[in-house]
Short mmCIF file of C-alpha atoms in Angstrom, two decimals:
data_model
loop_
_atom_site.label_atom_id
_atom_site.label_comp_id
_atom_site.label_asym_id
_atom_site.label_seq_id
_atom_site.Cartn_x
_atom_site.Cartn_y
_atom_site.Cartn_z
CA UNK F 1 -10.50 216.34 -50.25
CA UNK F 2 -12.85 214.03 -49.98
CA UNK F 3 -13.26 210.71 -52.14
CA UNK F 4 -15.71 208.61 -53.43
CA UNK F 5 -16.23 205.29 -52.56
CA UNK F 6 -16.17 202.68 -54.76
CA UNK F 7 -19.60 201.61 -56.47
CA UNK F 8 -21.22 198.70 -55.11
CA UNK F 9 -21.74 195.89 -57.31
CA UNK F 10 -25.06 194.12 -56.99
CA UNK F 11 -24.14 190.70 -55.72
CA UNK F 12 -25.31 188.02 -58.30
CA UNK F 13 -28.50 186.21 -58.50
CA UNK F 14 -28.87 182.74 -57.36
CA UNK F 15 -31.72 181.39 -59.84
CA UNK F 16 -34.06 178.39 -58.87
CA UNK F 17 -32.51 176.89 -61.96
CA UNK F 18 -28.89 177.24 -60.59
CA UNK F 19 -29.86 176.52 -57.22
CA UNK F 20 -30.53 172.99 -58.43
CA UNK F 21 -27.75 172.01 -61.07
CA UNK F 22 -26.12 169.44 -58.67
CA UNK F 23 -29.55 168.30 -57.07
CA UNK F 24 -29.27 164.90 -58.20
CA UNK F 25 -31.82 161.25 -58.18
CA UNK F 26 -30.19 160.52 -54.77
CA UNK F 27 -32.75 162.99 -53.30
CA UNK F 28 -35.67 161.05 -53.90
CA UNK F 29 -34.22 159.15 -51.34
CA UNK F 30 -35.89 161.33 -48.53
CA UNK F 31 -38.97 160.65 -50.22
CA UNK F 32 -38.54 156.80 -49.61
CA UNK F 33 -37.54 157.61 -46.29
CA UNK F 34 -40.34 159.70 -45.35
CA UNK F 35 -43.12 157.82 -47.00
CA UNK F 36 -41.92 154.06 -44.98
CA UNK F 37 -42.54 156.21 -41.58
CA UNK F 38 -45.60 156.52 -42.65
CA UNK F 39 -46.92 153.25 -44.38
CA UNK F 40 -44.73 151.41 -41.77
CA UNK F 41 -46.30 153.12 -38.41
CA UNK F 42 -50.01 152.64 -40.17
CA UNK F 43 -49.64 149.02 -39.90
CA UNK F 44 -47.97 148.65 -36.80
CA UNK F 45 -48.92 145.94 -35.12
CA UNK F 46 -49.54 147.98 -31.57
CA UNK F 47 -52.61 150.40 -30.39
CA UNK F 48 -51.24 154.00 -30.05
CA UNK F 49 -53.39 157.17 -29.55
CA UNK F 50 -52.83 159.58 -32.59
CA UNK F 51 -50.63 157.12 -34.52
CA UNK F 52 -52.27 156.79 -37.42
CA UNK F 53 -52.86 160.64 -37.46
CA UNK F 54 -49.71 161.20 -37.63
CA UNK F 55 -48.51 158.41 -39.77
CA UNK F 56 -51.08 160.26 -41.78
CA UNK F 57 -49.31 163.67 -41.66
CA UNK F 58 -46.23 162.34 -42.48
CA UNK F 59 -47.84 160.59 -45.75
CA UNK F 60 -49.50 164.26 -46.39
CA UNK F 61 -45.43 165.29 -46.10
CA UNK F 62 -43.46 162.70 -48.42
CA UNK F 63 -46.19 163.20 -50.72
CA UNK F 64 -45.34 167.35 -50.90
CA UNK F 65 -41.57 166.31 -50.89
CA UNK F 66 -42.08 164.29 -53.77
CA UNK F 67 -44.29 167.26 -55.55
CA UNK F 68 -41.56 169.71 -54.94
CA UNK F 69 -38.34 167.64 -56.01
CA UNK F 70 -40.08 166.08 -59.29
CA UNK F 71 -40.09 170.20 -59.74
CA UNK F 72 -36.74 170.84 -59.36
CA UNK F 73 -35.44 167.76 -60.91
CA UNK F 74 -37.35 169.28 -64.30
CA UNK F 75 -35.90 172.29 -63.64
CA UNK F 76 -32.85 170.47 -63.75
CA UNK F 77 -33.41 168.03 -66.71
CA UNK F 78 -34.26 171.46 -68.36
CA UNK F 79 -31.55 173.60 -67.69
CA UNK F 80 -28.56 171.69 -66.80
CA UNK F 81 -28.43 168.62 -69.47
CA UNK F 82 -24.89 168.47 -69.32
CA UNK F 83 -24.90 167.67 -65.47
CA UNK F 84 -28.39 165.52 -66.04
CA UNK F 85 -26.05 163.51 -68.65
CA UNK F 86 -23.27 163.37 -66.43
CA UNK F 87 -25.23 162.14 -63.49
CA UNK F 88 -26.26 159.15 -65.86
CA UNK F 89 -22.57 158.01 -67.12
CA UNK F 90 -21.20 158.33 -63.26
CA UNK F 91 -21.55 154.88 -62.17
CA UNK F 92 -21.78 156.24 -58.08
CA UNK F 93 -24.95 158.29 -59.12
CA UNK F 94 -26.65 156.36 -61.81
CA UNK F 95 -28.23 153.45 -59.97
CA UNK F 96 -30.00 155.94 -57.61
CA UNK F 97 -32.33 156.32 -60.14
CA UNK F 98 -33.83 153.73 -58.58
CA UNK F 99 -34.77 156.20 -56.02
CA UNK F 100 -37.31 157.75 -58.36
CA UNK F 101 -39.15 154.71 -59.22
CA UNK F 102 -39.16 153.29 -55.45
CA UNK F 103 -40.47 157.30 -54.00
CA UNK F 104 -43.16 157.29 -56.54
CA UNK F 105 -44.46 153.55 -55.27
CA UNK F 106 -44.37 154.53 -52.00
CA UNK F 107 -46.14 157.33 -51.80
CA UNK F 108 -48.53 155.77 -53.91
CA UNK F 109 -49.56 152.82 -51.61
CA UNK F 110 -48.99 155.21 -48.43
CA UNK F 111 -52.21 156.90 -50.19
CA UNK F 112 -54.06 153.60 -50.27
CA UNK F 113 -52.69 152.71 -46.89
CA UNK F 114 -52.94 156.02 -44.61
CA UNK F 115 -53.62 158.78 -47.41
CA UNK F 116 -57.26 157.83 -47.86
CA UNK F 117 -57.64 159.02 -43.98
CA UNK F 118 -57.44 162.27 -45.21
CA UNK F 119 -58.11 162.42 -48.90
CA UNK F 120 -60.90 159.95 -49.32
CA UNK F 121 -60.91 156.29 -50.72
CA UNK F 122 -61.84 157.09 -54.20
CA UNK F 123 -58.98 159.81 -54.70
CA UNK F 124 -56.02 157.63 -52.53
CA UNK F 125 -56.89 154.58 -54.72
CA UNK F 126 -56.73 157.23 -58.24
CA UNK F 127 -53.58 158.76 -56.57
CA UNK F 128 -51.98 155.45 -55.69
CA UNK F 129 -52.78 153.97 -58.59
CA UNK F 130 -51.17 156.72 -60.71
CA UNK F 131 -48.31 156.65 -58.70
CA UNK F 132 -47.71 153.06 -58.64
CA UNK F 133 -48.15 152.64 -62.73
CA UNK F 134 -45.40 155.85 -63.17
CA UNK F 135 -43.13 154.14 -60.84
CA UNK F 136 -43.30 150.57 -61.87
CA UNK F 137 -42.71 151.49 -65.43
CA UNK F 138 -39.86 153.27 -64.29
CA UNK F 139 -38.57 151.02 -61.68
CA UNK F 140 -38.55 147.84 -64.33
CA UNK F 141 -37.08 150.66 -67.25
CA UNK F 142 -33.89 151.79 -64.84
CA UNK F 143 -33.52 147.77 -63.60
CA UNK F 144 -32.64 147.03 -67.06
CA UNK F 145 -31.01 150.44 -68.45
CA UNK F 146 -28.85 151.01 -65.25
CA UNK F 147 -27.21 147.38 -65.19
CA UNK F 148 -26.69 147.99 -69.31
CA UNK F 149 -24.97 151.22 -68.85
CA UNK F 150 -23.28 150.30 -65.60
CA UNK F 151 -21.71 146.96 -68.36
CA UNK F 152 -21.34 149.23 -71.46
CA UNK F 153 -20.22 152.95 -70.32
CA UNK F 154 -19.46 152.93 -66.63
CA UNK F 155 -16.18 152.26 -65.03
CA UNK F 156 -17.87 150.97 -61.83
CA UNK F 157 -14.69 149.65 -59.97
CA UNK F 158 -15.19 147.74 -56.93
CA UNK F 159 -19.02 146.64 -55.81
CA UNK F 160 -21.08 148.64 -53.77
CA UNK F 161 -24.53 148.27 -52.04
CA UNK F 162 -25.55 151.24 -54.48
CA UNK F 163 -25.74 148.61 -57.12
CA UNK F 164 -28.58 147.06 -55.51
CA UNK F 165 -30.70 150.52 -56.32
CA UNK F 166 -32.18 149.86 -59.76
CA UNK F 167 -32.87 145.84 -59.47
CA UNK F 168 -34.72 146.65 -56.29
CA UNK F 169 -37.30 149.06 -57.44
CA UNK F 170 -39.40 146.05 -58.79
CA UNK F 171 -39.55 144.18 -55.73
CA UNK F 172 -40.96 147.79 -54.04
CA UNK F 173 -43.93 147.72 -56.88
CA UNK F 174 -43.79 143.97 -55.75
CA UNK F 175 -44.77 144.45 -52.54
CA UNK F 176 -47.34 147.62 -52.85
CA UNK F 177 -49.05 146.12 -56.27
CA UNK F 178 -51.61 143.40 -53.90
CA UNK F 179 -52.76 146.62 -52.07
CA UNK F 180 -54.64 147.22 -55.94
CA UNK F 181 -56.03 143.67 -56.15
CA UNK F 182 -59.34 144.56 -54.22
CA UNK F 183 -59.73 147.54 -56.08
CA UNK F 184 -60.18 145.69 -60.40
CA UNK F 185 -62.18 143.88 -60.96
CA UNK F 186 -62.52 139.72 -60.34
CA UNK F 187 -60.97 137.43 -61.76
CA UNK F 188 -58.10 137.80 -64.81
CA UNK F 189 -57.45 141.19 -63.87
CA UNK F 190 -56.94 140.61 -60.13
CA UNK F 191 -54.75 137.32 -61.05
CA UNK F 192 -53.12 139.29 -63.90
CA UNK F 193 -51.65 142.22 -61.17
CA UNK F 194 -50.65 139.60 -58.41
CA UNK F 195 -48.98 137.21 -61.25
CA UNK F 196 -46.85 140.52 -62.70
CA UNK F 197 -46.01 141.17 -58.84
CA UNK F 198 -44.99 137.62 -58.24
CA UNK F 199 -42.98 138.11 -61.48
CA UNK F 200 -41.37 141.61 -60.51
CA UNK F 201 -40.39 139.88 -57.15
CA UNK F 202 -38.49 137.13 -59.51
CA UNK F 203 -36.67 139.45 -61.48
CA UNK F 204 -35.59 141.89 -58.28
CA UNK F 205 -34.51 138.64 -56.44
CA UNK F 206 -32.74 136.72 -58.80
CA UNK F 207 -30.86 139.87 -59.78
CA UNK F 208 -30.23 140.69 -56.11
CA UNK F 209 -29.12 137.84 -55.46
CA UNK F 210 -26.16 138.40 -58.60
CA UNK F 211 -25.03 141.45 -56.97
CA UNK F 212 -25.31 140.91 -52.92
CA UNK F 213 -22.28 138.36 -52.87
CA UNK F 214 -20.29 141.15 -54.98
CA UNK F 215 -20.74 143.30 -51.87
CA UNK F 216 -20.10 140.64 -49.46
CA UNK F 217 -16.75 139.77 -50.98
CA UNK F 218 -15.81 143.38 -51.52
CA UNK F 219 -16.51 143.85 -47.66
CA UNK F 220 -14.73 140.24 -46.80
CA UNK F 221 -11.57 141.13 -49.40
CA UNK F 222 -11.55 144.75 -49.82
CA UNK F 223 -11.70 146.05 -46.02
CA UNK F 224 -14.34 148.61 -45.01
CA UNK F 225 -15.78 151.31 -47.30
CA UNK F 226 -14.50 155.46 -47.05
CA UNK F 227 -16.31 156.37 -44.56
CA UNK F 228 -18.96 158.78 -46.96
CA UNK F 229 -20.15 155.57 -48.26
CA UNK F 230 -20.30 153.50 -45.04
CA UNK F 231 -24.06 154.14 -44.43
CA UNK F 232 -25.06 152.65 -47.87
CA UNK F 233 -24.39 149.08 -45.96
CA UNK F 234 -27.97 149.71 -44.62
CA UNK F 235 -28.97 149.22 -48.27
CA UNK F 236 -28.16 146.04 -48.84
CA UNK F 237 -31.66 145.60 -45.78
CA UNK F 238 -33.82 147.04 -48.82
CA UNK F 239 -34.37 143.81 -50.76
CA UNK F 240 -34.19 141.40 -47.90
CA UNK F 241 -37.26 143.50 -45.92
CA UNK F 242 -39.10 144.32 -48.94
CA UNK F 243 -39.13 140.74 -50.45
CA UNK F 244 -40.15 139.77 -47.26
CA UNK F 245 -43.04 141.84 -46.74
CA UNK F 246 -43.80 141.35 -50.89
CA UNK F 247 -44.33 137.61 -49.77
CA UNK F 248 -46.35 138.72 -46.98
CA UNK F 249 -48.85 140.55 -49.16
CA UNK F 250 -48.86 138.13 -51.78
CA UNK F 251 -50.72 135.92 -49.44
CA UNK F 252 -53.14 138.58 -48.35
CA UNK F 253 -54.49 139.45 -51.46
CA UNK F 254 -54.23 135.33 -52.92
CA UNK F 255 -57.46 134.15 -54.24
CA UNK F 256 -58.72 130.79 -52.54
CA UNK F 257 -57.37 129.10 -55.73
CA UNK F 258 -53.74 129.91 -54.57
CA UNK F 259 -53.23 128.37 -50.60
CA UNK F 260 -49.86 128.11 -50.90
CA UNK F 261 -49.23 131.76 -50.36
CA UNK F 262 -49.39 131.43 -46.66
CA UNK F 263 -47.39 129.06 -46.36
CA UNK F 264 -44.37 130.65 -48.87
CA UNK F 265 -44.87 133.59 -46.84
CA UNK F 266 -43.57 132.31 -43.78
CA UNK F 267 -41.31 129.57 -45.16
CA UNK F 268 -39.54 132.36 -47.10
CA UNK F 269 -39.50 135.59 -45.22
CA UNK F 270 -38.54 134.16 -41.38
CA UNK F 271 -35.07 133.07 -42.29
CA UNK F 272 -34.75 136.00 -45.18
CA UNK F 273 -35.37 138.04 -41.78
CA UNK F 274 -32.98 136.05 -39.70
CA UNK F 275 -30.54 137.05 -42.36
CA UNK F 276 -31.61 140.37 -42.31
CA UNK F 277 -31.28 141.39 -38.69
CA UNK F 278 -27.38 139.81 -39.12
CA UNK F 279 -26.46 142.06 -41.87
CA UNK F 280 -28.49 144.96 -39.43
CA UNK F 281 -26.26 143.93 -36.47
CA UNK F 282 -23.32 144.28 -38.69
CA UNK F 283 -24.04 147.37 -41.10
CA UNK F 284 -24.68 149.04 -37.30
CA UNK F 285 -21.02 148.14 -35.98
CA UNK F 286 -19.29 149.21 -39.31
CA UNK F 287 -21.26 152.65 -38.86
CA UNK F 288 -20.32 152.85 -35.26
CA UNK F 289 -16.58 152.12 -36.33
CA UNK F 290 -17.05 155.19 -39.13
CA UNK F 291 -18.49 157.23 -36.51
CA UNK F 292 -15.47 157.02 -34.08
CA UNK F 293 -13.38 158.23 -37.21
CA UNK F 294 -15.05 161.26 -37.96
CA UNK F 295 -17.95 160.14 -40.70
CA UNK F 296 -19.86 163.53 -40.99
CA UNK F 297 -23.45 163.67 -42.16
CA UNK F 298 -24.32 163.45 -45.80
CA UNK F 299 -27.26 162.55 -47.86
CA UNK F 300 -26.04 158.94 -47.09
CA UNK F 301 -27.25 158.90 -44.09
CA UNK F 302 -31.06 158.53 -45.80
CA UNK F 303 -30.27 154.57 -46.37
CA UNK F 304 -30.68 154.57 -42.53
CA UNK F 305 -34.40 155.09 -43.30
CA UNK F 306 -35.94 152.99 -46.10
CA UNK F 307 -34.23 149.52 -45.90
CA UNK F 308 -34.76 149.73 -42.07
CA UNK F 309 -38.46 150.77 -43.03
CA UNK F 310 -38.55 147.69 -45.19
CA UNK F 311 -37.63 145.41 -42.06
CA UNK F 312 -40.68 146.83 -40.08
CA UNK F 313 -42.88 146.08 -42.40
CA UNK F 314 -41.54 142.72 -43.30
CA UNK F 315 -41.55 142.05 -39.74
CA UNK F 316 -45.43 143.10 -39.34
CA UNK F 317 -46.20 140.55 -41.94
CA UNK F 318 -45.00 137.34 -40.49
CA UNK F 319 -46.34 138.55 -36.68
CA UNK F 320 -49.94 138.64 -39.02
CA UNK F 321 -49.66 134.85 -40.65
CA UNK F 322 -47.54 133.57 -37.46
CA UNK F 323 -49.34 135.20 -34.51
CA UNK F 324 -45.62 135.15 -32.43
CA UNK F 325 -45.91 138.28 -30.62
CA UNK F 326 -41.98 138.01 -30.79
CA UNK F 327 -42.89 138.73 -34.19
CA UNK F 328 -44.21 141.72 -33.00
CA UNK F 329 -42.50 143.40 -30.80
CA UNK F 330 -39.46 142.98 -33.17
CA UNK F 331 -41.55 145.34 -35.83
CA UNK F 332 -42.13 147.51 -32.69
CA UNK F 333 -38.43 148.00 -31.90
CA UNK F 334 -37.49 148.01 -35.38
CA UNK F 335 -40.21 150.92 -36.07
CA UNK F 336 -38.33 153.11 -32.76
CA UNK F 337 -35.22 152.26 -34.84
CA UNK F 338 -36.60 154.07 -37.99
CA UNK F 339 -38.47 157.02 -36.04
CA UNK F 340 -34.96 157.63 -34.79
CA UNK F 341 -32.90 157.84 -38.03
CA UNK F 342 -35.70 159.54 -40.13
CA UNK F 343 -35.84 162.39 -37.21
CA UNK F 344 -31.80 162.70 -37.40
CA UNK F 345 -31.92 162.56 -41.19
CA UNK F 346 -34.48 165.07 -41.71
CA UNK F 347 -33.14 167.18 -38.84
CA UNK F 348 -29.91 167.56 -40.59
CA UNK F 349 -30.78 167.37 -44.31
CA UNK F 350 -32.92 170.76 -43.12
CA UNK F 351 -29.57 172.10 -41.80
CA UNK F 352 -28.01 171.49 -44.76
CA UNK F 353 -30.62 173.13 -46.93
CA UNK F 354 -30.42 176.05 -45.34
CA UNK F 355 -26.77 176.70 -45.11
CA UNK F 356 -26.65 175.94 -48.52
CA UNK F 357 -24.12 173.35 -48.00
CA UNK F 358 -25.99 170.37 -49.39
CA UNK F 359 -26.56 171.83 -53.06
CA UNK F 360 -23.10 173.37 -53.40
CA UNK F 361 -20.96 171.92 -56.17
CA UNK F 362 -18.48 168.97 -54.95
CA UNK F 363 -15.56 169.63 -54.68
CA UNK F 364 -12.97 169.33 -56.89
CA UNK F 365 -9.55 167.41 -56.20
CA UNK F 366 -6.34 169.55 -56.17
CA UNK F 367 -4.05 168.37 -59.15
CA UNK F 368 -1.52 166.42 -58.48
CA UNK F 369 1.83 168.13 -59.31
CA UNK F 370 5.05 166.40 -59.73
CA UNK F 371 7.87 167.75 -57.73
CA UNK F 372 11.54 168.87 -60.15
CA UNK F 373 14.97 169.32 -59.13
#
């Protein structure tokens, strides 16, 4: 006799609005990333056939990237509040917000920098400046509302680089904001927008300089970080490179009334980048040391992109107002440096996206179950 087999149940749906419930800010991350490869390489200090083609393809990119994820992070904000307001009361995702503010920036002055090459001058500067007004407001919004919540609702433990997220979206706006100057008009509007950046670069490095001994002493006292977490010493490069090439600018765009700018620049950002390439040389070993113990990939490994990115351009900014082609050379290496760990990131983030494995829900510890005679 013969039987019947069993009905086949359709297998459920994966909706774009589940697909992203544990897509968090972290992600803008390869935004920043992508968008430094591109400003970064535009300004490169070295003549290279077809590099500012495709410094401007790679703009073109982070600018698509950032499209697609400010998508799916309102799909996400729409239909996953309770994981939206979770993200914001965990004290290891909430400073990433930061992320947000810093992508939007940076694609915005990669349009003024590179984008114009393919979109025209009049729509990069509208883009930019779009960009650069959404993410300033939001940059200097999370530097305050991320420390408040971090004192208030968050148990945030031990320091971490994270913290340095939210205070150092200012200095980014900081350091884009004189690529506007040419483009208002003279006088109190020009000085207005340099004034606000000099002000922004205050506020992002008086407060980073709050939190960076926190991490320092938490390296010195508390040993080395779980290995997940070891790439996020790269961070702690974001506000040294950026403040560095923030000074830089500041005395590009400084009307004749301010001659001091120069001078700052240099005083300020060669030792800043002494400092800098230490904390490189030892972020590097620390990540070599995680390696050797089995430190997978994870989204972490994006903080290999943007501070490093940050260090280039710093770097191309004193070779301009010191003419040391040591200077320059140092943004060249540097630059190979970031090629490297943006093509790794990407290459893998892909992998992940594909197998599914990056937007699958963490897991969740076993209980811990006491054991009864």
């Amino acid at each position: 006799m013969a039987t019947l087999a069993p009905p086949r149940l359709p297998l459920p749906r994966v909706t774009r609005a589940a697909a992203v419930r544990h897509l968090g800010p972290n992600w803008y991350a390869t935004v920043m990333g992508t968008a430094i490869v591109a400003n970064a390489g535009a300004t490169l200090p070295l003549r290279v056939p077809g590099l500012r083609t495709a410094c401007a393809a790679v703009w073109a990119l982070s600018l698509l990237m950032l499209l697609t994820l400010l998508a799916a992070r309102t799909l996400h904000w729409t239909h996953h509040r309770d994981q939206a307001r979770a993200h914001l009361l965990d004290p290891a995702i909430a400073p990433f917000y930061g992320c947000l503010a810093m992508a939007l920036v940076s694609v915005g002055g990669g349009a003024v920098i590179v984008g114009q090459d393919w979109i025209g001058p009049g729509a990069a500067v509208g883009l930019g400046t779009a960009l650069f007004v959404a993410g300033t407001a939001i940059g200097l919004t999370v530097a305050v509302t991320i420390p408040y919540l971090m004192a208030v609702h968050h148990k945030a433990g031990s320091a971490s680089p994270v913290w340095l997220l939210p205070v150092v979206a200012p200095m980014v706006s900081a350091a884009l904001g004189p690529l506007f100057v040419p483009h208002l008009p003279p006088g109190q509007w020009q000085r207005t927008l340099l004034i606000g950046c000099y002000g922004m670069f205050g506020l992002s490095l008086l407060a980073t300089l709050v939190v960076l001994p926190l991490v320092f002493g938490r390296l010195m006292t508390g040993g080395p970080l779980p290995l997940a977490q070891t790439p996020t010493l790269f961070l702690v490069l974001g506000p040294l490179g950026q403040s560095t090439t923030a000074a830089g600018k500041f005395a590009d765009a400084a009307p004749p009334g301010m001659p001091y700018a120069t001078g700052f620049a240099v005083v300020y950002g060669v030792p800043v980048m002494g400092f800098a390439l230490m904390w490189l040389a030892l972020a590097g070993a620390m990540v070599l040391r995680a390696r050797r113990r089995g430190m997978g990939f994870g989204m972490t490994w994006w903080a290999f992109t943007f501070p490093v990115g940050t260090c280039v351009t710093g770097a191309e900014g004193l070779a301009q107002h010191t003419g040391l082609a040591a200077l320059r050379w140092l943004a060249v290496g540097l630059y190979v440096l970031l090629v490297a760990a943006w093509l790794t990131a990407a290459v893998r983030t892909a992998r992940g996206l594909v197998g599914g494995a990056l937007l699958a829900a963490p897991p969740v510890p076993a209980p811990v179950t006491a054991r009864t005679r």
